[in-house]
Short mmCIF file of C-alpha atoms in Angstrom, two decimals:
data_model
loop_
_atom_site.label_atom_id
_atom_site.label_comp_id
_atom_site.label_asym_id
_atom_site.label_seq_id
_atom_site.Cartn_x
_atom_site.Cartn_y
_atom_site.Cartn_z
CA UNK K 4 48.37 218.18 188.85
CA UNK K 5 47.70 221.16 188.81
CA UNK K 6 47.71 221.97 184.92
CA UNK K 7 49.73 224.84 182.46
CA UNK K 8 49.88 227.75 183.86
CA UNK K 9 49.97 231.80 181.57
CA UNK K 10 50.39 234.82 183.13
CA UNK K 11 49.77 237.43 182.98
CA UNK K 12 45.86 236.22 181.30
CA UNK K 13 44.73 240.31 180.12
CA UNK K 14 47.64 242.12 178.57
CA UNK K 15 47.03 245.77 176.58
CA UNK K 16 49.97 247.64 175.22
CA UNK K 17 50.42 250.27 172.77
CA UNK K 18 51.95 249.67 168.85
CA UNK K 19 56.07 249.70 170.09
CA UNK K 20 56.43 248.53 173.18
CA UNK K 21 57.10 245.31 173.91
CA UNK K 22 55.64 242.11 176.22
CA UNK K 23 57.13 239.29 178.13
CA UNK K 24 54.28 236.85 178.07
CA UNK K 25 54.95 233.92 181.28
CA UNK K 26 53.93 229.68 180.52
CA UNK K 27 54.59 226.84 183.38
CA UNK K 28 53.90 223.77 182.38
CA UNK K 29 52.15 221.06 183.78
CA UNK K 30 54.79 220.01 185.99
CA UNK K 31 56.55 216.92 184.88
CA UNK K 32 56.85 218.19 181.57
CA UNK K 33 59.34 218.73 179.67
CA UNK K 34 58.32 220.23 176.31
CA UNK K 35 56.53 224.11 176.25
CA UNK K 36 55.32 225.46 172.96
CA UNK K 37 54.13 228.13 171.93
CA UNK K 38 51.29 229.13 169.50
CA UNK K 39 49.00 232.47 168.65
CA UNK K 40 44.99 232.07 168.23
CA UNK K 41 43.54 235.13 165.52
CA UNK K 42 40.67 235.51 164.16
CA UNK K 43 41.90 235.70 160.68
CA UNK K 44 44.52 232.90 160.73
CA UNK K 45 43.82 230.23 162.73
CA UNK K 46 46.27 229.03 165.43
CA UNK K 47 49.40 229.01 164.27
CA UNK K 48 52.95 227.31 166.14
CA UNK K 49 55.02 229.92 167.61
CA UNK K 50 58.15 227.72 168.73
CA UNK K 51 59.37 224.91 170.73
CA UNK K 52 61.44 224.44 173.65
CA UNK K 53 62.41 220.87 175.49
CA UNK K 54 65.17 221.55 177.68
CA UNK K 55 66.21 225.31 177.79
CA UNK K 56 66.48 224.77 173.88
CA UNK K 57 64.11 226.28 171.02
CA UNK K 58 64.27 223.57 169.07
CA UNK K 59 61.70 224.62 166.43
CA UNK K 60 60.27 227.84 165.36
CA UNK K 61 57.05 228.10 163.32
CA UNK K 62 57.06 230.94 161.08
CA UNK K 63 56.63 234.50 162.59
CA UNK K 64 59.47 237.56 162.86
CA UNK K 65 62.08 238.09 164.64
CA UNK K 66 60.05 239.92 166.60
CA UNK K 67 58.97 236.67 168.34
CA UNK K 68 61.37 235.05 169.88
CA UNK K 69 60.90 232.82 173.64
CA UNK K 70 63.29 230.38 175.93
CA UNK K 71 62.84 228.80 178.63
CA UNK K 72 63.96 227.73 182.08
CA UNK K 73 65.96 224.83 184.06
CA UNK K 74 62.24 224.67 185.16
CA UNK K 75 61.04 223.98 181.92
CA UNK K 76 59.19 227.37 183.07
CA UNK K 77 59.04 229.60 179.24
CA UNK K 78 58.50 232.98 178.57
CA UNK K 79 58.09 234.69 175.24
CA UNK K 80 59.10 237.98 173.82
CA UNK K 81 57.21 240.63 171.62
CA UNK K 82 59.38 243.32 170.72
CA UNK K 83 57.95 245.99 168.90
CA UNK K 84 54.43 245.65 169.14
CA UNK K 85 52.12 245.81 165.79
CA UNK K 86 48.72 245.92 165.68
CA UNK K 87 48.28 242.32 163.56
CA UNK K 88 49.79 241.25 167.27
CA UNK K 89 47.12 241.85 169.78
CA UNK K 90 45.88 237.79 169.71
CA UNK K 91 45.58 234.78 172.78
CA UNK K 92 49.01 233.75 172.39
CA UNK K 93 48.69 229.61 174.03
CA UNK K 94 51.83 227.78 175.56
CA UNK K 95 50.78 224.31 175.62
CA UNK K 96 53.09 221.33 177.23
CA UNK K 97 53.98 217.75 177.02
CA UNK K 98 56.14 215.17 178.45
CA UNK K 99 58.63 214.93 175.43
CA UNK K 100 57.65 215.22 172.24
CA UNK K 101 59.97 213.38 170.87
CA UNK K 102 59.88 212.81 166.68
CA UNK K 103 58.56 209.85 167.33
CA UNK K 104 55.91 210.14 170.70
CA UNK K 105 52.83 210.28 170.79
CA UNK K 106 52.50 212.48 173.64
CA UNK K 107 49.72 215.02 174.02
CA UNK K 108 50.52 218.32 173.93
CA UNK K 109 48.15 220.20 177.33
CA UNK K 110 46.79 224.93 177.04
CA UNK K 111 46.72 226.79 179.54
CA UNK K 112 43.59 229.62 179.42
CA UNK K 113 46.32 231.98 177.12
CA UNK K 114 47.65 235.28 177.34
CA UNK K 115 44.87 237.32 175.37
CA UNK K 116 47.11 240.13 174.50
CA UNK K 117 45.52 243.70 173.00
CA UNK K 118 47.78 246.18 171.20
CA UNK K 119 46.15 249.23 170.76
CA UNK G 12 52.32 219.57 153.73
CA UNK G 13 49.90 218.45 155.85
CA UNK G 14 46.79 219.61 156.68
CA UNK G 15 43.24 219.50 158.06
CA UNK G 16 39.94 221.37 157.04
CA UNK G 17 36.69 221.62 159.35
CA UNK G 18 34.13 222.28 156.63
CA UNK G 19 31.60 222.98 159.41
CA UNK G 20 31.90 226.24 160.20
CA UNK G 21 29.03 226.33 163.32
CA UNK G 22 26.82 223.54 164.22
CA UNK G 23 23.46 222.86 166.15
CA UNK G 24 22.47 220.22 168.41
CA UNK G 25 19.62 219.48 170.85
CA UNK G 26 20.52 218.66 174.18
CA UNK G 27 20.73 215.54 175.06
CA UNK G 28 21.25 214.52 170.92
CA UNK G 29 24.06 212.68 169.52
CA UNK G 30 26.51 215.35 167.16
CA UNK G 31 28.91 214.53 163.99
CA UNK G 32 31.68 216.60 164.09
CA UNK G 33 33.48 216.34 160.67
CA UNK G 34 37.25 216.61 160.21
CA UNK G 35 39.58 215.97 157.38
CA UNK G 36 43.13 215.94 156.91
CA UNK G 37 45.37 214.86 154.21
CA UNK G 38 49.28 214.20 155.06
CA UNK G 39 51.14 211.88 152.83
CA UNK G 40 52.77 210.12 155.57
CA UNK G 41 52.07 206.98 156.79
CA UNK G 42 52.70 207.57 160.67
CA UNK G 43 50.44 210.61 162.12
CA UNK G 44 48.13 211.17 165.36
CA UNK G 45 44.79 213.48 165.04
CA UNK G 46 43.38 215.52 168.09
CA UNK G 47 40.32 217.03 169.02
CA UNK G 48 40.59 220.39 170.91
CA UNK G 49 37.60 222.09 172.69
CA UNK G 50 37.85 225.44 172.73
CA UNK G 51 35.81 227.01 175.74
CA UNK G 52 34.50 231.22 175.86
CA UNK G 53 37.03 231.37 178.43
CA UNK G 54 40.23 229.76 175.54
CA UNK G 55 41.49 227.42 177.09
CA UNK G 56 41.45 224.78 174.31
CA UNK G 57 40.97 220.96 176.19
CA UNK G 58 42.31 217.69 175.14
CA UNK G 59 39.47 216.00 174.13
CA UNK G 60 40.31 212.25 172.71
CA UNK G 61 43.69 211.48 170.23
CA UNK G 62 43.67 208.82 167.48
CA UNK G 63 46.80 207.27 166.39
CA UNK G 64 46.95 205.96 163.11
CA UNK G 65 47.66 202.74 163.34
CA UNK G 66 45.46 202.42 166.15
CA UNK G 67 43.73 199.33 165.01
CA UNK G 68 40.42 200.34 166.58
CA UNK G 69 38.50 204.36 167.71
CA UNK G 70 39.21 206.37 170.42
CA UNK G 71 36.50 206.37 172.89
CA UNK G 72 36.79 208.85 175.72
CA UNK G 73 33.69 208.82 178.20
CA UNK G 74 30.76 210.63 175.40
CA UNK G 75 33.77 211.54 172.64
CA UNK G 76 34.04 208.78 170.64
CA UNK G 77 36.15 209.37 166.64
CA UNK G 78 35.12 208.22 163.43
CA UNK G 79 38.91 207.65 162.51
CA UNK G 80 38.15 206.25 158.16
CA UNK G 81 41.76 205.90 157.25
CA UNK G 82 40.69 206.44 153.70
CA UNK G 83 38.36 208.54 153.41
CA UNK G 84 41.09 210.67 155.48
CA UNK G 85 38.56 211.53 158.06
CA UNK G 86 38.96 211.61 161.11
CA UNK G 87 34.89 213.02 162.90
CA UNK G 88 33.66 214.04 166.16
CA UNK G 89 31.36 212.03 167.75
CA UNK G 90 29.54 213.63 170.99
CA UNK G 91 26.44 211.58 171.96
CA UNK G 92 23.92 212.74 175.32
CA UNK G 93 24.56 216.43 174.67
CA UNK G 94 24.78 219.01 177.42
CA UNK G 95 25.30 222.62 177.62
CA UNK G 96 28.14 222.62 178.62
CA UNK G 97 29.30 221.41 175.08
CA UNK G 98 28.48 223.91 173.54
CA UNK G 99 32.25 225.40 171.78
CA UNK G 100 34.70 226.47 169.29
CA UNK G 101 36.10 222.87 168.51
CA UNK G 102 39.04 221.72 166.55
CA UNK G 103 40.96 219.13 164.85
CA UNK G 104 44.46 218.88 164.78
CA UNK G 105 47.53 216.67 163.66
CA UNK G 106 50.80 216.77 164.78
CA UNK G 107 53.63 217.48 162.30
CA UNK G 108 56.70 215.96 163.00
CA UNK G 109 59.30 218.49 162.49
CA UNK G 110 63.34 217.64 162.99
CA UNK G 111 63.31 216.51 166.90
CA UNK G 112 59.82 217.42 167.74
CA UNK G 113 56.88 218.56 166.35
CA UNK G 114 53.61 221.07 166.13
CA UNK G 115 49.89 221.01 165.62
CA UNK G 116 48.21 221.87 163.04
CA UNK G 117 44.45 223.12 163.47
CA UNK G 118 41.82 223.48 161.41
CA UNK G 119 39.48 226.75 161.79
CA UNK G 120 36.75 224.34 163.71
CA UNK G 121 33.88 224.47 164.52
CA UNK G 122 31.07 226.47 166.55
CA UNK G 123 28.88 223.45 168.62
CA UNK G 124 25.33 225.51 170.07
CA UNK G 125 23.42 222.97 172.40
CA UNK G 126 19.91 223.79 172.52
CA UNK G 127 18.14 223.20 176.11
#
């Protein structure tokens, strides 16, 4: 079974631009979560989607948004990029991710975004 | 709020020896899950092992085992017979339940270097 895939793997943008990152979950997984990883803040939760609905969002400004399609693929968008948005963006998928679930989140290789 | 603490920023181990990576956690929930992930320099987070709070036995997966001490709120990862390919960042994480789903709370990580 193919793992989580993320595209692109590397991205360089300038301040003020916007960017869209893509994530394809493991086949059959319906929940997709996004995390931001920076040297200063570590790994932080961005948001989680299930059945095309955002169920939860982390403490990030409204410039960070996302969506999920009917095939469970997900995209996240960052508008008006700032230097501090430079990070590794990781996507994770799990089968259900219900409240009482013991599901494991499986991560993709990440997209490394550099904002100049 | 839930919290994960990893107090070892970096560790060395000789090839073929065992190593223990420390993780302590703080939560008021009686039901919780603990995970360990490995992150090589490529960036991908690789799931290693899971321990549920109600699991009677310590989790094991091949060369990985989890030394779960509930009263001490610790979940240390033990890697036996270290290999050069084990050199990576290791993250301990806890599942935090939110409304209808969950997110992972990560520790700051431990960088392991295996010496030949």
